[in-house]
Coordinates of C-alpha atoms and ligand atoms in Angstrom, one line a residue:
M8 CA 139.1 164.1 -92.9
S9 CA 135.9 165.7 -91.8
S10 CA 133.3 165.6 -94.5
L11 CA 132.3 169.2 -93.9
D12 CA 134.5 172.2 -94.0
S13 CA 133.2 173.7 -90.8
H14 CA 134.5 177.2 -90.7
A15 CA 134.7 177.1 -86.9
G16 CA 137.3 174.3 -87.1
S17 CA 136.0 172.0 -84.4
A18 CA 133.5 169.3 -85.3
P19 CA 130.7 168.3 -83.1
Q20 CA 128.7 171.4 -82.1
H21 CA 127.5 172.4 -85.5
G22 CA 126.0 175.7 -84.6
G23 CA 124.0 174.3 -81.8
G24 CA 121.9 176.9 -80.2
H25 CA 122.4 179.9 -82.6
H26 CA 118.7 180.4 -83.0
G27 CA 117.4 177.3 -81.2
S28 CA 115.6 174.4 -82.6
Y29 CA 112.8 174.9 -85.1
L30 CA 110.5 173.3 -82.5
T31 CA 111.2 175.8 -79.8
S32 CA 108.0 177.3 -78.5
K33 CA 107.2 181.0 -79.0
G34 CA 105.8 181.3 -75.5
S35 CA 102.1 180.7 -75.5
L36 CA 99.9 178.2 -77.3
W37 CA 98.4 180.9 -79.4
A38 CA 101.7 182.3 -80.4
D39 CA 102.7 178.9 -81.4
I40 CA 99.6 178.3 -83.5
A41 CA 100.0 181.7 -85.2
N42 CA 103.7 180.9 -85.8
W43 CA 103.0 177.5 -87.4
A44 CA 100.1 178.7 -89.4
T45 CA 102.1 181.5 -91.0
T46 CA 105.5 179.8 -91.1
V47 CA 107.6 179.6 -94.2
D48 CA 110.1 177.2 -92.7
H49 CA 110.2 174.1 -94.9
K50 CA 110.7 171.9 -91.8
K51 CA 107.5 173.1 -90.1
I52 CA 105.6 172.8 -93.4
G53 CA 107.0 169.3 -93.8
V54 CA 105.6 168.4 -90.3
M55 CA 102.3 170.1 -91.1
Y56 CA 102.0 168.0 -94.2
L57 CA 102.9 164.9 -92.3
T58 CA 100.2 165.6 -89.8
A59 CA 97.5 166.2 -92.5
L60 CA 98.7 163.1 -94.4
L61 CA 98.5 160.9 -91.3
I62 CA 94.9 162.1 -90.6
L63 CA 93.9 161.3 -94.1
F64 CA 95.6 158.0 -94.1
F65 CA 93.6 157.2 -91.0
L66 CA 90.3 158.1 -92.7
G67 CA 91.3 156.2 -95.8
G68 CA 92.2 153.2 -93.6
V69 CA 88.8 153.3 -91.9
M70 CA 87.1 153.1 -95.3
A71 CA 89.4 150.2 -96.3
L72 CA 88.4 148.4 -93.1
A73 CA 84.7 149.0 -94.0
V74 CA 85.2 147.5 -97.4
R75 CA 86.9 144.4 -96.1
F76 CA 84.2 144.1 -93.4
E77 CA 81.5 144.0 -96.0
L78 CA 83.3 141.4 -97.9
L79 CA 83.5 138.9 -95.0
E80 CA 80.3 137.4 -96.4
P81 CA 78.7 137.5 -99.8
T82 CA 75.3 139.0 -100.2
R83 CA 72.8 136.1 -100.4
I84 CA 69.1 136.2 -101.1
V85 CA 67.5 133.3 -99.3
I86 CA 64.0 132.1 -98.8
N87 CA 63.2 131.8 -95.1
Q88 CA 60.7 129.3 -93.6
A89 CA 57.9 131.7 -93.9
G90 CA 58.5 131.8 -97.6
E91 CA 59.8 135.4 -97.8
S92 CA 63.0 136.2 -99.5
V93 CA 65.6 137.8 -97.2
T94 CA 68.9 139.4 -98.0
T95 CA 71.8 138.4 -95.8
G96 CA 75.5 139.2 -95.6
Q97 CA 75.2 143.0 -96.1
R98 CA 77.3 144.2 -93.2
L99 CA 77.2 147.8 -94.1
A100 CA 73.4 147.8 -94.4
F101 CA 73.1 149.6 -91.1
L102 CA 74.6 152.7 -92.8
A103 CA 72.1 152.8 -95.6
S104 CA 69.5 155.5 -95.5
D105 CA 67.7 157.9 -97.9
G106 CA 67.1 155.2 -100.4
A107 CA 70.7 154.1 -100.6
T108 CA 71.2 150.3 -100.5
A109 CA 73.9 148.5 -98.8
N110 CA 75.5 148.0 -102.2
N111 CA 75.6 151.8 -102.7
I112 CA 77.2 152.2 -99.3
Y113 CA 79.9 149.7 -100.3
N114 CA 80.6 151.5 -103.5
R115 CA 80.9 154.8 -101.8
A116 CA 83.3 153.4 -99.1
M117 CA 85.3 151.8 -101.9
T118 CA 85.4 155.1 -103.9
L119 CA 86.3 157.2 -100.9
H120 CA 89.0 154.8 -99.9
G121 CA 90.6 155.0 -103.3
A122 CA 90.2 158.7 -103.7
I123 CA 91.7 159.5 -100.3
M124 CA 94.6 157.1 -100.6
T125 CA 95.6 158.1 -104.1
F126 CA 94.9 161.8 -104.4
M127 CA 95.2 162.8 -100.8
F128 CA 97.7 160.5 -99.3
I129 CA 100.1 158.8 -101.6
V130 CA 100.5 161.4 -104.3
P131 CA 101.5 164.2 -102.0
G132 CA 102.9 161.7 -99.4
I133 CA 106.7 161.4 -99.3
P134 CA 107.6 164.5 -101.3
A135 CA 105.4 166.9 -99.3
S136 CA 106.4 165.6 -95.9
L137 CA 109.9 164.0 -95.9
G138 CA 110.8 165.8 -99.1
N139 CA 109.9 169.2 -97.7
F140 CA 111.7 168.5 -94.5
F141 CA 114.9 166.9 -95.9
L142 CA 115.4 168.2 -99.5
P143 CA 116.9 171.5 -98.4
L144 CA 118.8 169.9 -95.5
M145 CA 120.3 167.3 -97.8
I146 CA 121.6 169.9 -100.3
G147 CA 122.8 172.1 -97.5
A148 CA 120.3 174.9 -98.2
K149 CA 118.5 177.2 -95.8
D150 CA 115.1 176.6 -97.2
V151 CA 113.3 175.8 -100.5
A152 CA 113.5 178.3 -103.3
F153 CA 110.0 179.7 -102.8
P154 CA 109.1 179.4 -99.1
R155 CA 105.8 181.2 -99.4
L156 CA 104.7 179.2 -102.3
N157 CA 105.5 176.2 -100.1
L158 CA 103.2 177.3 -97.4
G159 CA 100.6 178.1 -100.0
S160 CA 100.8 174.6 -101.4
W161 CA 99.9 173.2 -97.9
Y162 CA 96.8 175.4 -97.6
V163 CA 95.7 174.5 -101.1
Y164 CA 96.1 170.9 -100.3
V165 CA 94.1 171.1 -97.1
F166 CA 91.4 173.2 -98.9
G167 CA 91.2 170.7 -101.8
S168 CA 91.0 167.7 -99.3
L169 CA 88.1 169.5 -97.4
F170 CA 86.2 169.7 -100.7
A171 CA 86.6 166.0 -101.3
L172 CA 85.7 165.2 -97.7
A173 CA 82.6 167.5 -97.8
S174 CA 81.4 165.4 -100.7
A175 CA 81.7 162.3 -98.5
L176 CA 80.0 164.0 -95.6
V177 CA 76.8 164.6 -97.6
G178 CA 76.7 161.0 -98.8
G179 CA 79.7 160.5 -101.1
I180 CA 80.0 159.2 -104.6
D181 CA 80.2 155.7 -106.0
T182 CA 82.0 156.0 -109.3
G183 CA 85.3 154.5 -108.2
W184 CA 88.3 156.8 -107.7
T185 CA 88.9 156.7 -111.5
L186 CA 85.7 158.7 -112.1
Y187 CA 85.1 156.9 -115.4
T188 CA 82.5 158.3 -117.8
P189 CA 79.7 157.6 -118.6
Y190 CA 79.2 156.5 -115.0
S191 CA 80.4 159.7 -113.5
T192 CA 78.3 161.8 -115.8
M193 CA 75.2 159.8 -115.6
T194 CA 75.0 158.2 -112.1
D195 CA 72.0 159.5 -110.2
A196 CA 74.1 160.5 -107.2
D197 CA 73.4 164.1 -106.7
H198 CA 75.4 166.6 -108.9
W199 CA 77.0 168.5 -106.1
R200 CA 78.5 165.6 -104.4
L201 CA 80.2 164.6 -107.6
V202 CA 81.3 168.1 -108.4
A203 CA 82.6 168.7 -104.9
M204 CA 84.8 165.6 -105.1
I205 CA 86.0 166.5 -108.6
T206 CA 86.7 170.1 -107.6
G207 CA 88.7 168.8 -104.7
V208 CA 90.9 166.8 -107.0
F209 CA 91.2 169.8 -109.3
I210 CA 92.3 172.0 -106.4
M211 CA 94.8 169.5 -105.0
G212 CA 96.4 169.4 -108.4
F213 CA 97.6 173.0 -107.9
S214 CA 99.2 172.0 -104.6
S215 CA 101.1 169.3 -106.4
I216 CA 102.3 171.6 -109.2
M217 CA 103.4 174.2 -106.6
T218 CA 105.5 171.7 -104.7
G219 CA 107.0 170.3 -107.9
L220 CA 108.0 173.6 -109.3
N221 CA 109.5 174.6 -106.0
F222 CA 111.6 171.5 -105.7
V223 CA 112.9 171.7 -109.3
V224 CA 114.1 175.3 -108.7
T225 CA 115.5 174.4 -105.3
V226 CA 117.6 171.6 -106.7
H227 CA 118.9 173.7 -109.6
K228 CA 119.6 176.8 -107.5
L229 CA 120.3 176.1 -103.9
R230 CA 122.8 173.3 -103.7
A231 CA 125.6 174.1 -101.2
P232 CA 129.0 175.0 -102.6
G233 CA 130.8 171.9 -103.8
M234 CA 127.7 169.9 -104.4
G235 CA 127.6 169.0 -108.1
W236 CA 124.7 167.0 -109.6
F237 CA 126.5 163.7 -108.9
D238 CA 127.2 164.6 -105.3
M239 CA 123.5 164.9 -104.6
P240 CA 122.0 162.2 -102.4
L241 CA 119.8 159.8 -104.3
F242 CA 116.7 160.9 -102.3
V243 CA 117.2 164.3 -103.9
W244 CA 117.5 162.8 -107.4
A245 CA 114.3 160.9 -106.8
I246 CA 112.4 164.0 -105.5
Y247 CA 113.8 165.9 -108.5
A248 CA 112.5 163.4 -111.0
T249 CA 109.2 163.3 -109.2
A250 CA 108.9 167.0 -109.3
I251 CA 109.4 167.0 -113.1
I252 CA 106.5 164.6 -113.5
Q253 CA 104.4 166.7 -111.1
V254 CA 104.9 169.8 -113.1
L255 CA 104.3 168.1 -116.5
A256 CA 101.5 165.6 -115.8
T257 CA 99.3 167.4 -113.2
P258 CA 97.9 170.0 -115.6
V259 CA 96.4 167.1 -117.5
I260 CA 94.3 166.0 -114.5
G261 CA 93.3 169.7 -114.0
I262 CA 91.9 169.9 -117.5
T263 CA 90.3 166.5 -117.3
T264 CA 88.5 167.3 -114.1
L265 CA 87.3 170.6 -115.5
M266 CA 85.9 168.9 -118.6
L267 CA 84.2 166.4 -116.4
I268 CA 82.6 169.1 -114.4
F269 CA 81.3 170.9 -117.5
E270 CA 80.1 167.6 -119.0
R271 CA 78.2 166.8 -115.8
L272 CA 76.7 170.2 -115.2
F273 CA 76.1 171.5 -118.7
N274 CA 76.1 168.4 -120.9
F275 CA 78.9 169.5 -123.1
G276 CA 79.0 166.1 -124.8
L277 CA 82.7 165.6 -124.8
F278 CA 82.3 162.1 -123.5
D279 CA 78.8 161.3 -124.7
P280 CA 78.5 159.5 -128.0
R281 CA 74.9 160.8 -128.5
L282 CA 76.4 164.2 -128.7
G283 CA 79.4 163.2 -130.7
G284 CA 81.7 162.6 -127.8
D285 CA 83.6 159.5 -126.7
P286 CA 83.8 157.9 -123.2
V287 CA 87.1 156.3 -124.0
L288 CA 88.5 159.8 -124.5
F289 CA 88.0 160.3 -120.8
Q290 CA 90.1 157.2 -120.1
H291 CA 92.9 158.6 -122.3
F292 CA 92.9 161.9 -120.4
F293 CA 92.6 160.2 -117.1
W294 CA 95.5 157.7 -117.6
F295 CA 97.7 160.2 -119.4
Y296 CA 97.9 161.8 -115.9
S297 CA 97.3 158.8 -113.8
H298 CA 100.0 156.5 -115.1
P299 CA 102.8 159.0 -114.7
V300 CA 101.3 159.6 -111.3
V301 CA 102.1 156.0 -110.2
Y302 CA 105.7 157.2 -110.6
I303 CA 105.0 160.3 -108.5
M304 CA 104.0 157.7 -106.0
I305 CA 106.9 155.3 -106.2
L306 CA 110.0 157.4 -107.2
P307 CA 110.2 159.1 -103.8
A308 CA 110.0 155.7 -102.2
F309 CA 113.0 154.6 -104.3
G310 CA 114.8 157.6 -103.0
V311 CA 114.1 156.8 -99.4
I312 CA 115.3 153.2 -99.9
S313 CA 118.6 154.4 -101.4
E314 CA 119.3 156.4 -98.2
T315 CA 118.1 153.8 -95.6
I316 CA 119.9 150.9 -97.3
T317 CA 123.3 152.7 -97.4
V318 CA 123.2 154.1 -93.9
H319 CA 122.0 150.9 -92.2
A320 CA 124.3 148.6 -94.2
R321 CA 127.2 151.1 -94.0
K322 CA 128.0 150.6 -97.6
P323 CA 128.5 153.0 -100.5
I324 CA 125.5 152.7 -102.8
F325 CA 126.2 150.3 -105.7
G326 CA 125.8 152.1 -109.1
Y327 CA 125.1 155.6 -108.0
R328 CA 124.8 157.0 -111.4
S329 CA 122.6 154.3 -112.8
I330 CA 120.2 154.8 -110.0
A331 CA 120.1 158.6 -110.6
F332 CA 119.6 158.1 -114.3
A333 CA 117.0 155.4 -113.8
S334 CA 114.9 157.9 -111.9
L335 CA 115.0 160.2 -114.9
G336 CA 114.4 157.3 -117.3
I337 CA 111.4 156.2 -115.4
A338 CA 110.0 159.7 -115.4
A339 CA 110.4 159.9 -119.2
V340 CA 109.0 156.4 -120.0
S341 CA 106.0 157.0 -117.6
F342 CA 104.5 159.3 -120.2
L343 CA 104.4 156.7 -122.9
V344 CA 102.5 153.8 -121.4
W345 CA 99.2 155.1 -120.2
G346 CA 97.3 153.0 -122.7
H347 CA 98.1 149.8 -120.8
H348 CA 95.1 150.6 -118.5
M349 CA 92.9 150.4 -121.5
F350 CA 93.8 147.3 -123.4
T351 CA 90.2 146.2 -123.4
S352 CA 88.9 149.4 -124.7
Q353 CA 91.1 150.2 -127.6
G354 CA 92.1 148.7 -131.0
E355 CA 94.5 145.8 -131.3
L356 CA 97.4 147.6 -132.9
T357 CA 97.3 150.4 -130.3
A358 CA 97.0 147.9 -127.5
A359 CA 100.0 146.0 -128.9
I360 CA 102.1 149.1 -129.1
F361 CA 101.3 150.1 -125.5
S362 CA 102.0 146.6 -124.4
F363 CA 105.4 146.7 -126.0
L364 CA 106.2 150.1 -124.6
T365 CA 105.2 149.2 -121.0
F366 CA 108.0 146.6 -120.7
F367 CA 110.5 149.5 -120.9
V368 CA 109.3 150.7 -117.5
A369 CA 110.6 147.5 -116.0
V370 CA 114.1 148.1 -117.1
P371 CA 115.2 151.1 -115.0
T372 CA 113.1 149.7 -112.2
A373 CA 115.0 146.4 -112.2
I374 CA 118.3 148.3 -112.4
K375 CA 117.5 149.9 -109.1
V376 CA 116.5 146.7 -107.4
F377 CA 119.7 145.0 -108.5
N378 CA 121.7 148.0 -107.3
W379 CA 120.1 147.9 -103.9
I380 CA 120.7 144.2 -103.5
S381 CA 124.3 144.6 -104.5
T382 CA 124.6 147.4 -101.9
L383 CA 123.5 144.9 -99.2
Y384 CA 126.2 142.4 -100.4
K385 CA 128.9 142.3 -97.7
G386 CA 127.5 145.3 -95.9
S387 CA 127.3 145.5 -92.1
I388 CA 123.6 145.3 -92.0
V389 CA 121.9 146.5 -88.8
F390 CA 118.5 144.9 -88.4
N391 CA 116.7 147.9 -86.9
T392 CA 113.3 149.1 -87.9
P393 CA 114.4 151.3 -90.9
M394 CA 116.3 148.3 -92.2
L395 CA 113.5 145.8 -91.6
Y396 CA 111.2 148.1 -93.6
T397 CA 113.9 148.5 -96.3
L398 CA 114.1 144.8 -96.7
G399 CA 110.4 144.5 -96.5
F400 CA 110.2 147.0 -99.4
L401 CA 112.6 145.0 -101.5
F402 CA 110.6 141.9 -101.1
L403 CA 107.1 143.4 -101.5
F404 CA 108.0 145.8 -104.3
T405 CA 109.6 143.0 -106.3
I406 CA 106.4 141.0 -106.1
G407 CA 104.5 144.1 -107.1
G408 CA 106.7 144.9 -110.0
L409 CA 106.9 141.4 -111.4
T410 CA 103.2 140.9 -111.2
G411 CA 102.9 144.0 -113.4
L412 CA 104.4 142.0 -116.3
P413 CA 101.4 139.7 -116.9
L414 CA 99.3 142.9 -116.8
A415 CA 101.5 144.5 -119.3
T416 CA 101.2 141.5 -121.6
L417 CA 98.3 142.0 -123.8
S418 CA 97.1 138.4 -124.0
T419 CA 97.2 137.7 -120.2
D420 CA 95.8 141.1 -119.3
M421 CA 92.6 140.3 -121.2
H422 CA 91.9 137.8 -118.4
L423 CA 93.3 139.7 -115.5
H424 CA 92.0 143.1 -116.2
D425 CA 89.6 144.5 -113.7
S426 CA 90.0 141.5 -111.5
Y427 CA 91.3 141.2 -107.9
Y428 CA 94.7 140.4 -109.4
V429 CA 95.0 144.1 -110.4
V430 CA 93.9 145.1 -106.9
A431 CA 96.7 142.9 -105.5
H432 CA 99.3 144.2 -107.9
F433 CA 98.7 147.8 -107.2
H434 CA 98.6 147.3 -103.5
Y435 CA 101.9 145.5 -103.6
V436 CA 103.5 148.4 -105.4
M437 CA 101.7 151.3 -103.7
F438 CA 101.4 149.9 -100.2
G439 CA 104.2 147.3 -100.3
G440 CA 106.3 149.8 -102.1
T441 CA 105.4 153.4 -101.2
V442 CA 103.8 153.0 -97.7
I443 CA 106.5 150.6 -96.5
A444 CA 109.3 152.9 -97.8
F445 CA 107.5 155.8 -96.1
L446 CA 107.6 153.9 -92.8
A447 CA 111.3 153.1 -93.4
G448 CA 112.0 156.8 -94.0
L449 CA 109.9 157.9 -91.1
H450 CA 111.8 155.7 -88.6
H451 CA 115.1 156.6 -90.2
W452 CA 114.6 160.3 -90.0
W453 CA 112.4 160.5 -86.9
P454 CA 115.3 161.3 -84.6
K455 CA 116.4 164.1 -86.8
M456 CA 112.9 165.5 -87.2
F457 CA 111.9 165.5 -83.5
G458 CA 115.1 165.1 -81.6
K459 CA 113.8 162.0 -79.9
M460 CA 114.5 158.3 -80.4
Y461 CA 111.6 155.9 -80.9
A462 CA 111.7 152.6 -78.9
E463 CA 113.1 149.9 -81.1
T464 CA 111.3 146.9 -79.7
P465 CA 107.7 148.0 -80.2
A466 CA 108.6 149.5 -83.6
K467 CA 109.9 146.1 -84.7
L468 CA 106.7 144.5 -83.4
G469 CA 104.8 147.1 -85.5
F470 CA 106.8 146.1 -88.5
W471 CA 106.0 142.4 -88.2
L472 CA 102.3 143.1 -87.7
V473 CA 102.3 145.4 -90.8
F474 CA 104.4 143.0 -92.9
L475 CA 102.5 139.9 -92.1
G476 CA 99.1 141.7 -92.1
F477 CA 99.9 143.1 -95.5
N478 CA 100.7 139.8 -97.0
T479 CA 97.7 138.1 -95.4
T480 CA 95.5 140.8 -96.8
F481 CA 96.8 141.0 -100.3
F482 CA 98.6 137.9 -101.5
I483 CA 95.4 135.8 -101.6
Q484 CA 93.9 138.5 -103.9
F485 CA 96.3 137.5 -106.7
I486 CA 94.7 134.0 -106.5
M487 CA 91.2 135.2 -106.2
G488 CA 91.6 137.5 -109.2
A489 CA 93.2 134.9 -111.4
H490 CA 90.2 132.6 -110.5
G491 CA 87.8 135.3 -111.7
M492 CA 86.9 137.5 -108.7
P493 CA 86.2 140.9 -110.3
R494 CA 87.1 144.1 -108.5
R495 CA 84.6 146.6 -107.1
Y496 CA 81.8 144.2 -106.2
A497 CA 80.1 143.9 -102.9
S498 CA 78.9 140.4 -103.5
Y499 CA 80.5 137.3 -105.0
P500 CA 80.0 133.6 -105.5
D501 CA 80.3 131.5 -102.4
E502 CA 83.5 129.7 -103.4
F503 CA 85.5 132.9 -102.9
Q504 CA 84.4 133.4 -99.3
W505 CA 87.2 131.7 -97.5
M506 CA 89.7 133.8 -99.4
H507 CA 87.9 137.0 -98.5
I508 CA 87.8 136.0 -94.9
I509 CA 91.6 135.6 -94.9
S510 CA 92.0 138.9 -96.6
T511 CA 89.7 140.7 -94.0
V512 CA 91.6 139.1 -91.1
G513 CA 94.8 140.5 -92.6
S514 CA 93.3 144.0 -92.6
W515 CA 92.8 143.7 -88.8
M516 CA 96.4 142.7 -88.4
L517 CA 97.4 145.8 -90.4
L518 CA 95.2 147.9 -88.1
A519 CA 97.0 146.5 -85.1
G520 CA 100.4 147.2 -86.6
F521 CA 99.6 150.8 -87.4
L522 CA 98.2 151.3 -83.9
V523 CA 101.5 150.0 -82.4
H524 CA 103.4 152.4 -84.6
L525 CA 101.2 155.3 -83.6
F526 CA 101.7 154.6 -79.9
T527 CA 105.4 154.1 -80.4
F528 CA 105.7 157.5 -82.1
I529 CA 103.6 159.3 -79.5
H530 CA 105.7 157.7 -76.8
A531 CA 108.8 158.8 -78.5
L532 CA 107.6 162.4 -78.6
L533 CA 106.7 162.4 -75.0
Q534 CA 109.3 160.2 -73.4
G535 CA 111.8 159.2 -76.0
K536 CA 115.5 159.4 -75.3
T537 CA 117.2 162.5 -76.7
A538 CA 118.6 161.8 -80.1
S539 CA 122.2 162.7 -81.0
A540 CA 122.9 164.7 -84.2
N541 CA 123.7 161.5 -86.1
P542 CA 122.4 158.4 -84.3
W543 CA 122.9 156.0 -87.3
G544 CA 126.2 157.4 -88.7
G545 CA 124.8 158.8 -91.9
M546 CA 126.9 160.8 -94.4
T547 CA 124.5 163.0 -96.1
L548 CA 124.2 166.7 -95.0
E549 CA 121.1 166.5 -92.8
W550 CA 123.1 164.5 -90.3
H551 CA 125.4 167.6 -89.9
A552 CA 122.5 169.6 -88.6
D553 CA 121.3 169.3 -85.0
S554 CA 118.5 167.0 -83.9
P555 CA 116.0 168.6 -84.2
P556 CA 117.6 171.1 -86.7
D557 CA 118.3 174.7 -85.9
E558 CA 115.7 177.1 -87.2
H559 CA 118.0 178.1 -90.0
N560 CA 119.3 174.5 -90.6
F561 CA 123.1 175.1 -90.5
A562 CA 125.1 177.6 -88.5
H563 CA 127.5 177.9 -91.5
E564 CA 126.8 177.2 -95.1
P565 CA 128.2 173.7 -95.5
I566 CA 130.9 173.1 -98.1
V567 CA 130.7 169.6 -99.6
K568 CA 134.0 167.7 -99.7
H569 CA 132.9 164.2 -100.7
G570 CA 129.9 162.3 -102.1
P571 CA 127.0 161.2 -99.9
Y572 CA 127.9 157.6 -99.6
A573 CA 131.7 157.5 -99.0
Y574 CA 131.4 155.0 -96.2
D575 CA 134.6 153.3 -97.4
R576 CA 136.7 156.4 -97.2
V577 CA 135.4 158.9 -94.6
V578 CA 134.4 158.5 -91.0
P579 CA 130.8 159.7 -90.8
P580 CA 130.3 163.0 -89.0
H581 CA 129.8 162.8 -85.2
T582 CA 131.2 159.3 -85.2
D583 CA 134.2 158.2 -83.1
P584 CA 136.9 157.1 -85.6
A585 CA 137.9 154.4 -83.1
E586 CA 134.5 152.8 -83.6
Y587 CA 134.6 153.2 -87.3
P588 CA 137.7 151.4 -88.8
L589 CA 138.0 152.3 -92.5
P590 CA 139.2 149.5 -94.8
E591 CA 143.0 149.3 -94.9
K592 CA 143.7 150.1 -98.5
T593 CA 141.6 152.8 -100.0
D594 CA 142.3 155.0 -102.9
L595 CA 141.7 158.4 -101.3
H596 CA 140.4 160.9 -103.9
Ligands
HEM14 C1 107.3 146.9 -113.5 C2 106.5 147.9 -113.3 C3 105.0 147.9 -113.6 C4 104.3 147.4 -114.6 C5 104.9 146.6 -115.8 C6 102.9 147.7 -114.4 C7 101.8 147.3 -115.2 C8 100.5 147.6 -114.9 C9 99.4 147.4 -115.8 C10 99.6 146.9 -117.2 C11 98.3 147.8 -115.2 C12 96.8 147.7 -115.8 C13 96.2 146.5 -115.4 C14 94.7 146.4 -115.7 O1 93.9 147.3 -115.3 O2 94.3 145.4 -116.4 C15 98.6 148.2 -113.9 C16 97.7 148.7 -113.0 C17 98.1 149.5 -111.9 N1 99.4 149.8 -111.5 FE1 101.0 149.0 -112.3 N2 102.8 148.4 -113.2 C18 104.1 148.5 -112.7 C19 104.4 149.2 -111.6 C20 103.5 150.0 -110.9 C21 103.9 151.0 -109.9 C22 105.3 151.3 -109.5 C23 102.7 151.5 -109.4 C24 102.5 152.6 -108.3 C25 103.3 153.0 -107.5 C26 101.6 150.9 -110.1 C27 100.3 151.2 -109.8 C28 99.3 150.7 -110.5 C29 97.9 151.0 -110.3 C30 97.4 152.1 -109.3 C31 97.1 150.3 -111.1 C32 95.6 150.2 -111.2 C33 94.9 151.4 -111.5 C34 93.4 151.1 -111.5 O3 92.9 150.6 -112.5 O4 92.8 151.4 -110.5 N3 102.1 150.0 -111.0 N4 100.0 148.1 -113.8
CU15 CU1 100.0 152.4 -115.6

């Protein structure tokens, strides 16, 4: 049985060439630029988001390399032979001017790294790029529910990012990406740099809400005939759960940033005890948004993994419904645990309650991990790049999740809080989890997006460099942190130096890995082999579209006849049945 009821009757050419691929040029370069700049096609907007995200990821990465470079050596003040005291080991000193010290420069690079990576890269990340491109395709829709709003969200995002980057261009801020008061309200960095950064965050929030709203309505309203809620691919479930958090949590950061701007410019006193305010109030506001946001960052990654793991292991997903419900469960619990970022600044009872609640987050998360591992069991695993990244994700995210437990435990967090252990933890979840899953998804869907295959061998080399580089950079940070290395310091006691050197060398391996991927992707665009409609034998609807998809996605509205992971019952579309023997005894539904 074919999985789609193609009205035309014959399978393979699903509407090929009705309007031509969405990538078809409009004639001249200017016509193309005008066409892309005003497009309401979710696929083009997805590609535009991807491009902007990669540029920002590169800028954030440069800042990370600068931070690691400074930490190669501790700052030492030594007395030289002439009896003068000399400061050594400040590798970013050459950037210091206008009264800024090398330590200021370090703090600004660290802040800019954090702000770019969270607000500008990982929060919009997967939903805005892969989500935009694939959500409509996967539910068999022509586009998202509000295509113009979608284009608007891209412009708002770019505009907000420019504000934040403008702040960096004129010197940057050194508060840390968390913008904690009283530091952010009292630091003597000039007002406008701070206000520019905070305004940027405020503006980007709207982009996030616009995307979230659009996706919620799209999932409710635009599913193809026959696609019930439990026929939706798990990537769609994940993006849906994420969209709900985006809509509900983002207004909180909007109001928080506004309050901060007013506090800074007009001394409102909301966070200033001398005027009756409370600095911890800021932390409550900040984390009421920023904890749910860590699930905006990770849920889409979970969605990607559910797709890549089934396709490249050719197995129905284990526990479909529990994964779908776990996404919603995580979204719900994420609103109850913000206080675990503030154990050291709140009362004992409050802290104990937040500690208790935090453990509930681990339950749906663990359910997912068990389901993915069960999906691999007895699967026909293909060790290509998407699968290597998928396995890498399982390994790294598990370390990231489990190391969250000692942080959730009140007693142990007293020691670990604000140490390098926390830095290692969130990099294992955000980089080891989200970025690694992003790379899994990017390789998995690359042929569909651009109609070209990437070269497998250099991509695998890239994977190993990234995977080993990542662990070299970040694993040692757990140990450093547990031994007392605090986060956000440019200098440190000598005994930590050997660990910092290992970590910095790891950052260079990461750089090498990303460069290999960059060249592999550019090579694929220019000289890659033409991709077929379904190079991996996937079952979800995007594999029914052409590679790259037709401008209007599908020639005929698809009618869904089976679930997204029926690998045991149905020959995947565009796959030769002779090459795809189904199990002997199956109960055909
Ligand atoms: C099993 C699940 C998890 C648990 C129990 C957990 C627990 C915690 C706790 C208690 C802290 C605060 C530590 C401190 O500052 O002393 C923390 C920090 C953090 N976590 Fe997690 N976490 C989990 C998963 C995640 C995920 C999935 C993400 C993101 C994708 C994430 C991102 C972060 C970030 C960004 C911070 C540090 C924020 C900062 O202070 O700059 N965590 N985690
Ligand atoms: Cu949290």
